Amino acid sequence: MKKHNFSAGPCILPEEVLQKASEAILNFNDDNLSLIEISHRSKPFVTVIEKARALALELLGLENKGYKALFLHGGASMEFLMVAYNLLQKKAAYLNTGTWSDKAIKEAKEFGEIVEVASSKDKGFNYIPKGYSIPNDADYFHCTSNNTVAGTQMKDFPQTDVPLICDMSSDIFSRQLDFEKFDLIYAGAQKNMGPAGTTLVIIKDGILGKVERQIPSMLNYQTHLEKDSMFNTPAVFPVYVSMLTLQWLKDLGGIPFIEKVNNQKAELLYSEIDRNPLFKGIVAKEDRSTMNATFVLTDDSLTEKFDKMWQDANINGLHGHRSVGGYRASMYNALPLYSVQALVDVMQELERNN
Ligand SMILES: *Cc1c(COP(=O)(O)O)cnc(C)c1O
């Protein structure tokens, strides 16, 4: 039986997606060739990437709204650099909600002045700062919608006149948002979409061309827009699997459907964390992530016992990030509700036995 997979990333993908992906490795489109041994400029693959780009916009409600979707290389970490390279002329504002924001800030500092509008670093990023103001002469405001490491999630986004840029790597396609508020959204594939190796970047028309510096071709969004994400060889397999996952999500009922399931999963686990005296959450309740739930044992001496119990219950990937410790249950779109129930059962069994 497949394990209950709570891995934070790369992470769980839908069974039917894995099945179709493995078939395409051997025989794609019944053409007796593998997906990964045909030209990326052949019609079958161009159809795949065009469909993936269209599905991404459709699911987010951004179709025909003046946005384009790209599948680029280099992970979300490359976007930390590209965003600043392409959009930062003088000054940019950043909200620091964790490890990933911190890294985005570090890259951007190479290109101009960075105003950190607020940070939750003082408390180990266990909350989302609120009530900050964004300078209206900033070239853009950058935030991270979901802190994958500490397990916090932005529930609201600021009203601002400056372009809004968001790293949505670990919660894109998981909940409904007013996506039209954003000017640029990026997300590494390996959290809610596909295998590592490609990054979805969604760009609103008209935001580029405002910086004076020369930008190397591969790092220039304009290059990739002009070539429809085919400037060089795209990550064919990750793009294909992303397309399958987006199609899977669309067939289920899209984001409105999956958001309900994600809320049910989060509710089930957080209510057990709050009820069970052996566990406690580590982040501010109002900022809890529906994707990554972090918690600790109230009695450290039970660690070995609990670790053995969940591993025996066929559960994978529950250890917290090395910088945080404790436990982290990542409940991305493809994780079924019964996997969360399996974890809750183990937590209750630990309580009964102690
Ligand atoms: C995982 C993650 C990243 C890093 O992604 P890479 O593809 O490894 O560069 C960046 N931001 C967030 C929010 C993440 O969860």
XYZ file of C-alpha atoms and ligand atoms in Angstrom:
369
model
C 0.000 0.000 0.000
C 1.213 3.516 -0.833
C 2.460 5.468 2.190
C 0.607 8.436 3.643
C 2.970 11.050 2.270
C 3.312 14.255 4.313
C 6.594 15.253 2.673
C 7.124 19.030 2.434
C 8.703 18.982 -1.010
C 9.165 17.352 -3.396
C 5.893 15.905 -2.309
C 2.830 13.857 -3.012
C 1.275 13.812 -6.484
C -2.055 12.251 -7.500
C -1.862 8.486 -8.215
C -3.481 8.841 -11.637
C -0.941 11.514 -12.561
C 1.962 9.234 -11.608
C 0.368 6.430 -13.612
C -0.020 8.532 -16.775
C 3.433 10.052 -16.329
C 5.065 6.634 -16.132
C 3.216 5.485 -19.254
C 4.443 8.576 -21.135
C 8.026 7.724 -20.223
C 7.717 4.478 -22.161
C 5.242 5.284 -24.883
C 3.921 8.796 -25.299
C 0.696 9.344 -27.244
C 0.867 5.754 -28.539
C 3.615 6.846 -30.894
C 6.142 4.235 -29.683
C 8.513 6.922 -28.416
C 9.129 8.255 -24.943
C 8.037 11.761 -23.979
C 11.634 12.438 -22.997
C 13.173 11.361 -26.301
C 11.187 13.517 -28.718
C 11.868 17.086 -29.827
C 10.517 19.769 -27.555
C 9.525 21.558 -30.771
C 7.476 18.619 -32.031
C 3.726 19.109 -32.158
C 2.944 16.605 -29.372
C 5.159 18.437 -26.873
C 4.188 21.949 -27.967
C 0.584 20.885 -27.362
C 1.566 19.803 -23.824
C 3.260 23.040 -22.817
C 0.545 25.198 -24.381
C -2.062 23.235 -22.471
C -0.124 23.517 -19.202
C 0.204 27.290 -19.623
C -3.487 27.666 -20.476
C -4.636 25.451 -17.587
C -2.572 27.422 -15.074
C -4.240 30.683 -16.111
C -7.682 29.091 -16.337
C -7.537 27.569 -12.849
C -6.453 30.894 -11.345
C -9.193 32.768 -13.215
C -6.604 34.784 -15.137
C -7.531 33.690 -18.657
C -8.071 36.663 -20.998
C -7.190 39.039 -18.182
C -3.855 40.236 -19.565
C -1.567 37.628 -18.011
C 0.874 35.115 -19.484
C 2.150 31.909 -17.915
C 5.689 30.604 -18.372
C 7.447 27.420 -17.315
C 11.042 28.360 -16.524
C 14.126 26.624 -15.143
C 16.005 27.173 -11.906
C 13.354 26.715 -9.239
C 11.641 29.388 -7.206
C 15.111 30.385 -5.996
C 15.964 31.605 -9.509
C 12.905 33.875 -9.358
C 14.316 35.580 -6.249
C 17.013 36.830 -8.596
C 14.982 37.309 -11.780
C 12.272 39.381 -10.116
C 14.840 41.916 -8.922
C 16.892 41.780 -12.138
C 13.815 42.570 -14.241
C 11.809 44.888 -12.007
C 14.003 46.600 -9.430
C 15.251 49.977 -10.614
C 15.808 51.850 -7.332
C 13.886 50.537 -4.382
C 11.648 47.584 -3.549
C 9.604 46.611 -0.497
C 9.705 43.111 0.994
C 7.710 41.450 3.746
C 9.897 38.994 5.621
C 7.816 36.018 6.758
C 10.484 33.324 6.764
C 13.437 31.496 5.291
C 12.240 31.912 1.714
C 11.474 35.637 2.008
C 14.849 36.062 3.639
C 16.538 34.461 0.642
C 14.514 36.566 -1.800
C 15.639 39.717 0.049
C 19.274 38.641 -0.064
C 19.200 38.282 -3.861
C 17.314 41.540 -4.413
C 19.857 43.534 -2.381
C 22.275 43.096 -5.285
C 20.057 45.313 -7.436
C 18.849 48.208 -5.326
C 17.601 49.457 -1.993
C 15.409 47.012 -0.091
C 12.883 48.208 2.460
C 11.916 45.364 4.764
C 8.418 46.601 5.669
C 8.071 44.094 8.518
C 9.615 40.858 9.721
C 8.628 38.035 12.054
C 12.234 36.897 12.398
C 12.257 38.039 16.051
C 9.934 35.151 16.937
C 11.301 32.464 14.655
C 8.788 33.419 11.950
C 5.924 31.974 13.984
C 3.439 34.637 12.872
C 2.612 36.895 9.915
C 3.335 40.589 10.575
C 0.360 42.900 10.095
C -0.290 46.628 9.976
C 2.862 47.581 8.076
C 2.927 50.215 5.378
C 4.412 49.993 1.922
C 6.296 53.001 0.524
C 4.406 54.175 -2.546
C 7.581 54.965 -4.428
C 8.695 51.320 -4.318
C 9.119 49.560 -7.664
C 7.163 46.618 -6.240
C 6.111 44.843 -3.063
C 7.189 41.197 -2.623
C 5.707 38.649 -0.232
C 5.620 34.881 0.327
C 2.047 33.602 0.607
C 2.887 30.476 2.590
C 5.891 29.880 4.836
C 6.561 26.218 4.102
C 9.150 25.919 6.853
C 7.445 27.391 9.939
C 3.873 26.723 8.789
C 2.335 30.202 8.535
C 0.171 31.507 5.717
C -0.927 34.987 4.686
C -4.724 35.172 4.842
C -4.886 38.724 3.475
C -2.748 40.668 1.071
C -2.169 44.396 1.405
C -3.981 46.986 -0.658
C -1.222 48.820 -2.456
C -0.688 50.891 -5.569
C 2.742 49.401 -6.248
C 3.012 46.157 -8.253
C 2.338 43.100 -6.089
C 4.675 40.123 -6.455
C 4.194 36.845 -4.654
C 6.134 33.628 -4.146
C 3.264 31.119 -4.008
C 5.456 28.024 -4.253
C 3.806 26.110 -1.453
C 0.152 27.076 -1.719
C -0.599 27.918 -5.333
C -3.795 26.215 -6.585
C -4.754 25.365 -2.982
C -7.187 28.205 -2.215
C -9.200 30.915 -3.892
C -7.647 34.368 -3.892
C -8.239 37.465 -5.925
C -5.366 36.554 -8.234
C -5.968 39.661 -10.343
C -4.467 41.697 -7.501
C -1.063 40.281 -8.364
C 1.323 41.506 -11.051
C 3.684 38.565 -10.893
C 3.238 35.177 -9.240
C 5.831 32.411 -9.171
C 5.898 28.890 -7.822
C 8.349 26.001 -8.004
C 6.467 22.983 -9.349
C 7.418 20.514 -6.647
C 4.935 21.529 -3.941
C 1.510 21.470 -5.530
C 2.017 20.835 -9.211
C 4.650 18.379 -10.339
C 8.239 17.176 -10.026
C 11.111 19.547 -9.266
C 12.709 21.098 -12.318
C 10.302 23.714 -13.546
C 8.832 26.915 -12.127
C 5.536 28.482 -13.059
C 5.806 32.245 -13.534
C 2.689 34.311 -14.217
C 3.294 37.817 -15.483
C 0.836 40.632 -16.053
C 1.189 42.464 -19.345
C 2.964 45.795 -19.181
C 5.029 45.388 -16.014
C 8.366 44.851 -17.792
C 10.727 47.241 -19.529
C 11.079 49.712 -16.672
C 14.651 48.995 -15.622
C 17.669 50.432 -17.384
C 20.176 47.623 -16.917
C 21.121 45.027 -19.507
C 19.593 41.684 -18.622
C 21.191 38.416 -19.843
C 18.832 36.567 -22.208
C 18.120 33.587 -19.978
C 17.333 35.839 -17.002
C 15.151 38.225 -18.980
C 11.407 37.571 -18.690
C 10.936 39.327 -22.035
C 12.986 36.640 -23.793
C 10.776 33.885 -22.440
C 7.546 35.767 -23.162
C 8.580 36.401 -26.754
C 9.441 32.736 -27.256
C 6.345 31.361 -25.491
C 8.471 29.603 -22.869
C 10.480 27.856 -25.612
C 13.620 30.022 -25.759
C 15.619 26.945 -24.848
C 14.610 23.367 -24.106
C 11.973 23.421 -21.381
C 11.990 20.796 -18.624
C 9.819 18.509 -20.721
C 8.965 15.894 -18.119
C 8.208 18.302 -15.224
C 6.073 20.413 -17.564
C 4.173 17.319 -18.726
C 3.506 16.133 -15.175
C 2.430 19.657 -14.178
C -0.025 19.651 -17.077
C -1.448 16.319 -15.871
C -1.808 17.625 -12.299
C -3.523 20.801 -13.444
C -5.891 18.733 -15.601
C -6.571 16.463 -12.595
C -7.419 19.521 -10.523
C -9.677 20.963 -13.205
C -11.561 17.653 -13.546
C -12.128 17.564 -9.764
C -13.740 20.995 -9.809
C -10.739 23.305 -9.692
C -9.623 25.481 -6.808
C -13.103 25.956 -5.247
C -13.350 22.171 -4.812
C -9.830 21.526 -3.564
C -9.991 24.457 -1.150
C -12.906 22.777 0.668
C -10.946 19.531 0.957
C -7.835 21.392 2.109
C -9.857 23.182 4.789
C -11.312 19.871 5.987
C -7.847 18.331 6.245
C -6.422 21.315 8.106
C -9.389 21.450 10.459
C -9.105 17.750 11.270
C -5.423 17.967 12.144
C -5.396 21.321 13.951
C -8.367 20.383 16.102
C -6.498 17.256 17.208
C -3.339 19.282 17.919
C -5.434 21.632 20.072
C -7.441 18.895 21.794
C -4.718 16.341 22.501
C -2.707 17.314 25.609
C 0.381 15.560 24.211
C 0.703 18.006 21.292
C 0.842 21.709 20.689
C 1.053 23.958 17.655
C 3.996 26.334 17.282
C 2.614 29.238 15.249
C -0.027 31.927 15.888
C -3.445 30.328 15.415
C -4.826 32.960 13.051
C -1.820 32.523 10.763
C -1.786 28.731 10.593
C -1.072 27.282 7.179
C -3.569 24.895 5.607
C -0.677 23.369 3.667
C 2.045 22.842 6.301
C 0.924 22.178 9.872
C 3.747 22.388 12.405
C 3.557 21.000 15.942
C 5.619 19.566 18.783
C 5.179 16.994 21.534
C 4.530 18.542 24.939
C 6.688 15.803 26.470
C 9.974 15.249 24.628
C 10.490 11.865 26.216
C 7.710 10.502 23.977
C 9.623 11.342 20.791
C 11.040 7.913 20.102
C 7.731 6.216 20.791
C 5.715 8.595 18.610
C 8.241 8.405 15.754
C 8.049 4.628 15.747
C 4.256 4.678 15.872
C 3.715 6.929 12.865
C 6.365 5.152 10.847
C 4.684 1.818 11.645
C 1.398 3.372 10.513
C 2.844 3.808 7.000
C 3.326 7.568 7.369
C 6.203 9.370 5.600
C 7.783 12.798 5.841
C 6.550 14.060 9.211
C 9.804 15.434 10.629
C 9.955 19.224 10.934
C 12.359 21.300 8.869
C 15.892 21.057 10.232
C 15.765 24.716 11.286
C 12.545 24.287 13.278
C 12.485 20.710 14.606
C 9.324 19.010 15.871
C 6.845 17.838 13.281
C 5.448 19.199 10.049
C 2.531 17.611 8.254
C 2.401 18.921 4.703
C -1.099 18.517 3.304
C -0.796 19.516 -0.324
C -3.657 19.136 -2.814
C -2.996 15.481 -3.634
C -2.953 14.290 -0.006
C -6.244 12.518 0.743
C -8.314 13.245 3.856
C -7.861 9.620 4.998
C -4.108 10.185 5.288
C -4.737 12.992 7.774
C -7.155 10.681 9.604
C -4.386 8.047 9.785
C -2.111 10.600 11.471
C -4.839 11.728 13.879
C -5.468 8.068 14.787
C -1.789 7.670 15.730
C -1.892 10.853 17.835
C -4.947 9.518 19.683
C -3.347 6.124 20.175
C -0.319 7.795 21.739
C -2.630 9.608 24.123
C -4.448 6.377 25.112
C -1.140 4.607 25.794
C 0.205 7.339 28.072
C 10.372 25.316 -1.653
C 10.219 26.774 -1.719
C 11.131 27.593 -2.419
C 12.372 27.068 -3.088
O 12.072 26.412 -4.235
P 13.233 25.842 -5.196
O 12.413 25.367 -6.351
O 13.923 24.760 -4.443
O 14.139 26.951 -5.546
C 10.885 28.946 -2.465
N 9.820 29.489 -1.852
C 8.937 28.734 -1.158
C 7.773 29.399 -0.482
C 9.111 27.364 -1.072
O 8.243 26.604 -0.390
